Amino acid sequence: LHDVEFKQLFRMNRQSFKELVELLTPILPFKKLQAIRSSGSPITVTTRLACTLRWLAGGSYLDIATLFGISIKNFFHIRGVLWPTIHAIDKVLTIGFS
């Protein structure tokens, strides 16, 4: 994707996206062996963030799940992709009103 397209899809630039992935990585641990047994491969923090931001930006969960190879059930499950990522974003980012 070109930088303009990336920002349109995810509502942030690539550098901010990469920085957010780094902040989320310690908060979004996954059980690699369990992930491999269930789907063949773990869902990376980068993929989790991309799915979540795309959904928050108005993307269709059907298109997002298909694009990233994630089941709809896993996309919305309480321990799946969307909600743990939203909770992790909430933990690492502060708005800072004073």
Short mmCIF file of N, CA, C and O in Angstrom, two decimals:
data_model
loop_
_atom_site.label_atom_id
_atom_site.label_comp_id
_atom_site.label_asym_id
_atom_site.label_seq_id
_atom_site.Cartn_x
_atom_site.Cartn_y
_atom_site.Cartn_z
N LEU A 1 0.83 -1.19 0.00
CA LEU A 1 0.00 0.00 0.00
C LEU A 1 0.87 1.25 0.00
O LEU A 1 1.88 1.30 0.70
N HIS A 2 0.43 2.25 -0.72
CA HIS A 2 1.09 3.55 -0.65
C HIS A 2 0.73 4.20 0.67
O HIS A 2 -0.27 3.85 1.30
N ASP A 3 1.51 5.17 1.09
CA ASP A 3 1.30 5.82 2.38
C ASP A 3 -0.09 6.44 2.51
O ASP A 3 -0.72 6.35 3.56
N VAL A 4 -0.57 7.04 1.43
CA VAL A 4 -1.90 7.67 1.46
C VAL A 4 -2.99 6.62 1.65
O VAL A 4 -3.90 6.79 2.47
N GLU A 5 -2.87 5.51 0.95
CA GLU A 5 -3.85 4.42 1.09
C GLU A 5 -3.80 3.82 2.49
O GLU A 5 -4.83 3.51 3.07
N PHE A 6 -2.60 3.63 3.01
CA PHE A 6 -2.44 3.09 4.35
C PHE A 6 -3.17 3.96 5.37
O PHE A 6 -3.93 3.47 6.20
N LYS A 7 -2.96 5.26 5.27
CA LYS A 7 -3.60 6.18 6.21
C LYS A 7 -5.12 6.20 6.04
O LYS A 7 -5.86 6.31 7.02
N GLN A 8 -5.60 6.06 4.82
CA GLN A 8 -7.05 6.00 4.60
C GLN A 8 -7.65 4.75 5.23
O GLN A 8 -8.74 4.80 5.80
N LEU A 9 -6.96 3.64 5.12
CA LEU A 9 -7.48 2.37 5.64
C LEU A 9 -7.41 2.28 7.16
O LEU A 9 -8.33 1.75 7.80
N PHE A 10 -6.31 2.75 7.75
CA PHE A 10 -6.08 2.53 9.18
C PHE A 10 -6.15 3.80 10.02
O PHE A 10 -6.01 3.75 11.23
N ARG A 11 -6.34 4.94 9.37
CA ARG A 11 -6.49 6.24 10.06
C ARG A 11 -5.25 6.64 10.86
O ARG A 11 -5.35 7.36 11.84
N MET A 12 -4.10 6.13 10.46
CA MET A 12 -2.82 6.54 11.05
C MET A 12 -1.72 6.23 10.06
O MET A 12 -1.89 5.39 9.17
N ASN A 13 -0.60 6.90 10.20
CA ASN A 13 0.51 6.64 9.28
C ASN A 13 1.26 5.38 9.71
O ASN A 13 1.06 4.86 10.80
N ARG A 14 2.14 4.93 8.83
CA ARG A 14 2.88 3.68 9.08
C ARG A 14 3.74 3.75 10.34
O ARG A 14 3.81 2.78 11.09
N GLN A 15 4.41 4.86 10.54
CA GLN A 15 5.29 4.98 11.70
C GLN A 15 4.50 4.89 13.00
O GLN A 15 4.90 4.20 13.93
N SER A 16 3.37 5.57 13.06
CA SER A 16 2.52 5.50 14.26
C SER A 16 2.00 4.08 14.46
O SER A 16 1.92 3.59 15.59
N PHE A 17 1.66 3.42 13.37
CA PHE A 17 1.19 2.04 13.43
C PHE A 17 2.28 1.15 14.03
O PHE A 17 2.03 0.36 14.94
N LYS A 18 3.51 1.29 13.51
CA LYS A 18 4.63 0.48 14.01
C LYS A 18 4.89 0.74 15.50
O LYS A 18 5.15 -0.19 16.27
N GLU A 19 4.82 2.01 15.89
CA GLU A 19 5.02 2.35 17.30
C GLU A 19 3.93 1.74 18.18
O GLU A 19 4.22 1.26 19.28
N LEU A 20 2.71 1.76 17.70
CA LEU A 20 1.61 1.16 18.46
C LEU A 20 1.77 -0.35 18.57
O LEU A 20 1.51 -0.93 19.63
N VAL A 21 2.22 -0.99 17.51
CA VAL A 21 2.50 -2.44 17.57
C VAL A 21 3.53 -2.72 18.66
O VAL A 21 3.36 -3.65 19.45
N GLU A 22 4.57 -1.91 18.74
CA GLU A 22 5.60 -2.11 19.77
C GLU A 22 5.04 -1.94 21.17
O GLU A 22 5.39 -2.69 22.08
N LEU A 23 4.15 -0.98 21.36
CA LEU A 23 3.53 -0.77 22.67
C LEU A 23 2.60 -1.93 23.04
O LEU A 23 2.49 -2.30 24.21
N LEU A 24 1.93 -2.49 22.05
CA LEU A 24 0.94 -3.54 22.31
C LEU A 24 1.56 -4.93 22.47
O LEU A 24 0.97 -5.79 23.11
N THR A 25 2.73 -5.13 21.90
CA THR A 25 3.33 -6.47 21.89
C THR A 25 3.45 -7.09 23.29
O THR A 25 3.06 -8.25 23.46
N PRO A 26 3.90 -6.38 24.31
CA PRO A 26 3.97 -7.02 25.63
C PRO A 26 2.60 -7.25 26.28
O PRO A 26 2.47 -8.07 27.18
N ILE A 27 1.59 -6.54 25.80
CA ILE A 27 0.26 -6.63 26.41
C ILE A 27 -0.61 -7.69 25.73
O ILE A 27 -1.54 -8.20 26.32
N LEU A 28 -0.30 -8.00 24.50
CA LEU A 28 -1.10 -8.98 23.74
C LEU A 28 -0.33 -10.28 23.52
O LEU A 28 -0.03 -10.65 22.40
N PRO A 29 0.00 -10.96 24.60
CA PRO A 29 0.71 -12.22 24.42
C PRO A 29 -0.23 -13.28 23.86
O PRO A 29 -1.45 -13.18 23.99
N PHE A 30 0.35 -14.25 23.21
CA PHE A 30 -0.47 -15.35 22.71
C PHE A 30 0.27 -16.66 22.97
O PHE A 30 1.48 -16.67 23.13
N LYS A 31 -0.51 -17.71 23.03
CA LYS A 31 0.07 -19.03 23.23
C LYS A 31 0.34 -19.61 21.85
O LYS A 31 -0.57 -20.08 21.18
N LYS A 32 1.59 -19.54 21.44
CA LYS A 32 1.97 -19.91 20.08
C LYS A 32 1.57 -21.34 19.73
O LYS A 32 0.97 -21.58 18.69
N LEU A 33 1.85 -22.30 20.60
CA LEU A 33 1.54 -23.69 20.30
C LEU A 33 0.03 -23.89 20.16
O LEU A 33 -0.43 -24.55 19.23
N GLN A 34 -0.75 -23.29 21.06
CA GLN A 34 -2.20 -23.41 20.98
C GLN A 34 -2.71 -22.77 19.68
O GLN A 34 -3.59 -23.31 19.03
N ALA A 35 -2.16 -21.64 19.30
CA ALA A 35 -2.58 -20.96 18.08
C ALA A 35 -2.26 -21.81 16.85
O ALA A 35 -3.08 -21.92 15.93
N ILE A 36 -1.11 -22.42 16.83
CA ILE A 36 -0.71 -23.25 15.70
C ILE A 36 -1.61 -24.47 15.60
O ILE A 36 -2.04 -24.86 14.52
N ARG A 37 -1.96 -25.07 16.73
CA ARG A 37 -2.84 -26.24 16.72
C ARG A 37 -4.25 -25.90 16.23
O ARG A 37 -4.88 -26.69 15.57
N SER A 38 -4.72 -24.70 16.59
CA SER A 38 -6.11 -24.37 16.24
C SER A 38 -6.26 -23.84 14.82
O SER A 38 -7.23 -24.16 14.16
N SER A 39 -5.31 -23.04 14.35
CA SER A 39 -5.50 -22.44 13.03
C SER A 39 -4.33 -22.64 12.08
O SER A 39 -4.39 -22.24 10.94
N GLY A 40 -3.26 -23.21 12.56
CA GLY A 40 -2.10 -23.41 11.72
C GLY A 40 -1.01 -22.38 11.93
O GLY A 40 0.14 -22.62 11.62
N SER A 41 -1.39 -21.22 12.46
CA SER A 41 -0.39 -20.19 12.76
C SER A 41 -0.97 -19.18 13.74
O SER A 41 -2.18 -18.98 13.79
N PRO A 42 -0.11 -18.54 14.51
CA PRO A 42 -0.60 -17.53 15.45
C PRO A 42 -1.01 -16.26 14.72
O PRO A 42 -0.53 -15.99 13.62
N ILE A 43 -1.89 -15.49 15.33
CA ILE A 43 -2.29 -14.20 14.78
C ILE A 43 -1.37 -13.16 15.42
O ILE A 43 -1.39 -12.96 16.63
N THR A 44 -0.57 -12.52 14.61
CA THR A 44 0.43 -11.59 15.13
C THR A 44 -0.22 -10.32 15.68
O THR A 44 -1.38 -10.01 15.36
N VAL A 45 0.54 -9.59 16.47
CA VAL A 45 0.06 -8.31 17.00
C VAL A 45 -0.20 -7.34 15.85
O VAL A 45 -1.19 -6.60 15.86
N THR A 46 0.63 -7.38 14.83
CA THR A 46 0.44 -6.52 13.66
C THR A 46 -0.91 -6.81 13.00
O THR A 46 -1.65 -5.88 12.66
N THR A 47 -1.23 -8.08 12.83
CA THR A 47 -2.51 -8.45 12.22
C THR A 47 -3.67 -8.07 13.12
O THR A 47 -4.68 -7.55 12.66
N ARG A 48 -3.53 -8.30 14.42
CA ARG A 48 -4.60 -7.94 15.36
C ARG A 48 -4.88 -6.43 15.30
O ARG A 48 -6.03 -6.00 15.27
N LEU A 49 -3.80 -5.65 15.29
CA LEU A 49 -3.97 -4.20 15.25
C LEU A 49 -4.57 -3.75 13.92
O LEU A 49 -5.48 -2.91 13.90
N ALA A 50 -4.09 -4.30 12.83
CA ALA A 50 -4.63 -3.94 11.51
C ALA A 50 -6.12 -4.25 11.43
O ALA A 50 -6.91 -3.42 10.96
N CYS A 51 -6.52 -5.42 11.88
CA CYS A 51 -7.94 -5.80 11.87
C CYS A 51 -8.77 -4.84 12.72
O CYS A 51 -9.84 -4.38 12.30
N THR A 52 -8.29 -4.56 13.91
CA THR A 52 -9.02 -3.71 14.84
C THR A 52 -9.15 -2.28 14.32
O THR A 52 -10.25 -1.71 14.32
N LEU A 53 -8.05 -1.71 13.85
CA LEU A 53 -8.11 -0.35 13.33
C LEU A 53 -8.99 -0.25 12.10
O LEU A 53 -9.73 0.72 11.92
N ARG A 54 -8.91 -1.26 11.25
CA ARG A 54 -9.75 -1.25 10.03
C ARG A 54 -11.22 -1.31 10.42
O ARG A 54 -12.06 -0.63 9.84
N TRP A 55 -11.56 -2.14 11.42
CA TRP A 55 -12.95 -2.23 11.88
C TRP A 55 -13.39 -0.92 12.50
O TRP A 55 -14.49 -0.43 12.23
N LEU A 56 -12.54 -0.32 13.34
CA LEU A 56 -12.87 0.96 13.96
C LEU A 56 -13.02 2.07 12.92
O LEU A 56 -13.74 3.04 13.14
N ALA A 57 -12.33 1.93 11.79
CA ALA A 57 -12.40 2.92 10.73
C ALA A 57 -13.60 2.70 9.82
O ALA A 57 -13.79 3.41 8.84
N GLY A 58 -14.43 1.70 10.15
CA GLY A 58 -15.65 1.48 9.38
C GLY A 58 -15.62 0.30 8.44
O GLY A 58 -16.55 0.10 7.66
N GLY A 59 -14.57 -0.50 8.50
CA GLY A 59 -14.48 -1.67 7.63
C GLY A 59 -15.47 -2.75 8.03
O GLY A 59 -15.84 -2.87 9.20
N SER A 60 -15.89 -3.53 7.09
CA SER A 60 -16.81 -4.64 7.34
C SER A 60 -16.06 -5.81 7.98
O SER A 60 -15.01 -6.21 7.48
N TYR A 61 -16.60 -6.34 9.06
CA TYR A 61 -15.95 -7.48 9.71
C TYR A 61 -15.84 -8.67 8.76
O TYR A 61 -14.89 -9.44 8.83
N LEU A 62 -16.78 -8.80 7.84
CA LEU A 62 -16.72 -9.90 6.87
C LEU A 62 -15.51 -9.75 5.95
O LEU A 62 -14.78 -10.70 5.71
N ASP A 63 -15.32 -8.55 5.44
CA ASP A 63 -14.18 -8.30 4.56
C ASP A 63 -12.85 -8.42 5.32
O ASP A 63 -11.88 -8.98 4.80
N ILE A 64 -12.82 -7.89 6.54
CA ILE A 64 -11.58 -7.93 7.33
C ILE A 64 -11.21 -9.38 7.67
O ILE A 64 -10.05 -9.77 7.51
N ALA A 65 -12.18 -10.15 8.11
CA ALA A 65 -11.92 -11.56 8.45
C ALA A 65 -11.41 -12.32 7.23
O ALA A 65 -10.45 -13.09 7.32
N THR A 66 -12.02 -12.09 6.09
CA THR A 66 -11.60 -12.76 4.87
C THR A 66 -10.21 -12.32 4.44
O THR A 66 -9.36 -13.14 4.12
N LEU A 67 -9.97 -11.02 4.46
CA LEU A 67 -8.68 -10.47 4.04
C LEU A 67 -7.53 -11.00 4.87
O LEU A 67 -6.47 -11.34 4.34
N PHE A 68 -7.73 -11.11 6.19
CA PHE A 68 -6.65 -11.52 7.09
C PHE A 68 -6.70 -13.01 7.44
O PHE A 68 -5.88 -13.48 8.23
N GLY A 69 -7.65 -13.75 6.89
CA GLY A 69 -7.72 -15.19 7.13
C GLY A 69 -8.10 -15.56 8.54
O GLY A 69 -7.58 -16.52 9.11
N ILE A 70 -9.02 -14.79 9.13
CA ILE A 70 -9.45 -15.02 10.51
C ILE A 70 -10.93 -15.40 10.48
O ILE A 70 -11.72 -14.81 9.74
N SER A 71 -11.31 -16.36 11.30
CA SER A 71 -12.72 -16.72 11.34
C SER A 71 -13.52 -15.59 11.98
O SER A 71 -13.00 -14.84 12.81
N ILE A 72 -14.76 -15.47 11.60
CA ILE A 72 -15.63 -14.44 12.16
C ILE A 72 -15.78 -14.66 13.66
O ILE A 72 -15.77 -13.72 14.45
N LYS A 73 -15.89 -15.92 14.06
CA LYS A 73 -16.01 -16.23 15.48
C LYS A 73 -14.79 -15.72 16.24
O LYS A 73 -14.91 -15.08 17.30
N ASN A 74 -13.59 -15.95 15.71
CA ASN A 74 -12.37 -15.51 16.38
C ASN A 74 -12.23 -13.99 16.33
O ASN A 74 -11.67 -13.38 17.24
N PHE A 75 -12.75 -13.36 15.31
CA PHE A 75 -12.68 -11.91 15.20
C PHE A 75 -13.41 -11.26 16.37
O PHE A 75 -12.90 -10.34 17.00
N PHE A 76 -14.61 -11.74 16.68
CA PHE A 76 -15.43 -11.12 17.72
C PHE A 76 -15.33 -11.77 19.10
O PHE A 76 -15.82 -11.22 20.06
N HIS A 77 -14.72 -12.94 19.20
CA HIS A 77 -14.66 -13.65 20.48
C HIS A 77 -13.97 -12.81 21.55
O HIS A 77 -13.04 -12.05 21.27
N ILE A 78 -14.41 -12.95 22.78
CA ILE A 78 -13.89 -12.17 23.90
C ILE A 78 -12.38 -12.33 24.06
O ILE A 78 -11.69 -11.42 24.51
N ARG A 79 -11.84 -13.47 23.67
CA ARG A 79 -10.39 -13.70 23.72
C ARG A 79 -9.79 -13.77 22.32
O ARG A 79 -8.68 -14.26 22.14
N GLY A 80 -10.53 -13.30 21.34
CA GLY A 80 -10.09 -13.36 19.96
C GLY A 80 -9.24 -12.17 19.55
O GLY A 80 -8.31 -11.77 20.24
N VAL A 81 -9.61 -11.56 18.43
CA VAL A 81 -8.81 -10.48 17.85
C VAL A 81 -9.27 -9.11 18.32
O VAL A 81 -8.49 -8.33 18.86
N LEU A 82 -10.53 -8.79 18.14
CA LEU A 82 -11.01 -7.42 18.31
C LEU A 82 -10.96 -6.90 19.74
O LEU A 82 -10.30 -5.90 20.03
N TRP A 83 -11.65 -7.56 20.65
CA TRP A 83 -11.80 -7.02 22.01
C TRP A 83 -10.50 -6.99 22.81
O TRP A 83 -10.21 -5.97 23.46
N PRO A 84 -9.67 -8.02 22.78
CA PRO A 84 -8.40 -7.90 23.50
C PRO A 84 -7.52 -6.77 22.95
O PRO A 84 -6.82 -6.10 23.72
N THR A 85 -7.60 -6.55 21.65
CA THR A 85 -6.80 -5.48 21.05
C THR A 85 -7.32 -4.11 21.48
O THR A 85 -6.54 -3.21 21.82
N ILE A 86 -8.63 -3.95 21.49
CA ILE A 86 -9.22 -2.68 21.94
C ILE A 86 -8.84 -2.42 23.41
O ILE A 86 -8.45 -1.31 23.77
N HIS A 87 -8.93 -3.43 24.24
CA HIS A 87 -8.56 -3.27 25.66
C HIS A 87 -7.08 -2.92 25.80
O HIS A 87 -6.71 -2.09 26.63
N ALA A 88 -6.24 -3.55 24.98
CA ALA A 88 -4.80 -3.26 25.05
C ALA A 88 -4.50 -1.83 24.59
O ALA A 88 -3.68 -1.15 25.21
N ILE A 89 -5.17 -1.38 23.54
CA ILE A 89 -4.99 0.01 23.08
C ILE A 89 -5.40 0.96 24.19
O ILE A 89 -4.71 1.95 24.46
N ASP A 90 -6.50 0.65 24.84
CA ASP A 90 -6.98 1.49 25.94
C ASP A 90 -5.96 1.57 27.07
O ASP A 90 -5.81 2.60 27.71
N LYS A 91 -5.23 0.49 27.31
CA LYS A 91 -4.23 0.47 28.38
C LYS A 91 -2.99 1.30 28.04
O LYS A 91 -2.42 1.94 28.90
N VAL A 92 -2.56 1.27 26.78
CA VAL A 92 -1.28 1.90 26.43
C VAL A 92 -1.41 3.36 25.99
O VAL A 92 -0.44 4.10 26.03
N LEU A 93 -2.60 3.77 25.59
CA LEU A 93 -2.76 5.15 25.13
C LEU A 93 -3.56 5.96 26.14
O LEU A 93 -4.57 5.51 26.65
N THR A 94 -3.09 7.15 26.41
CA THR A 94 -3.83 8.06 27.26
C THR A 94 -4.10 9.34 26.50
O THR A 94 -3.27 9.79 25.71
N ILE A 95 -5.26 9.89 26.71
CA ILE A 95 -5.62 11.11 26.02
C ILE A 95 -4.96 12.31 26.67
O ILE A 95 -4.50 13.22 26.02
N GLY A 96 -4.86 12.32 27.96
CA GLY A 96 -4.12 13.34 28.67
C GLY A 96 -4.84 14.66 28.85
O GLY A 96 -4.25 15.72 28.75
N PHE A 97 -6.13 14.62 29.12
CA PHE A 97 -6.84 15.86 29.42
C PHE A 97 -6.34 16.40 30.76
O PHE A 97 -6.09 15.67 31.69
N SER A 98 -6.20 17.70 30.84
CA SER A 98 -5.78 18.26 32.12
C SER A 98 -6.60 19.49 32.47
O SER A 98 -7.30 20.05 31.72
#
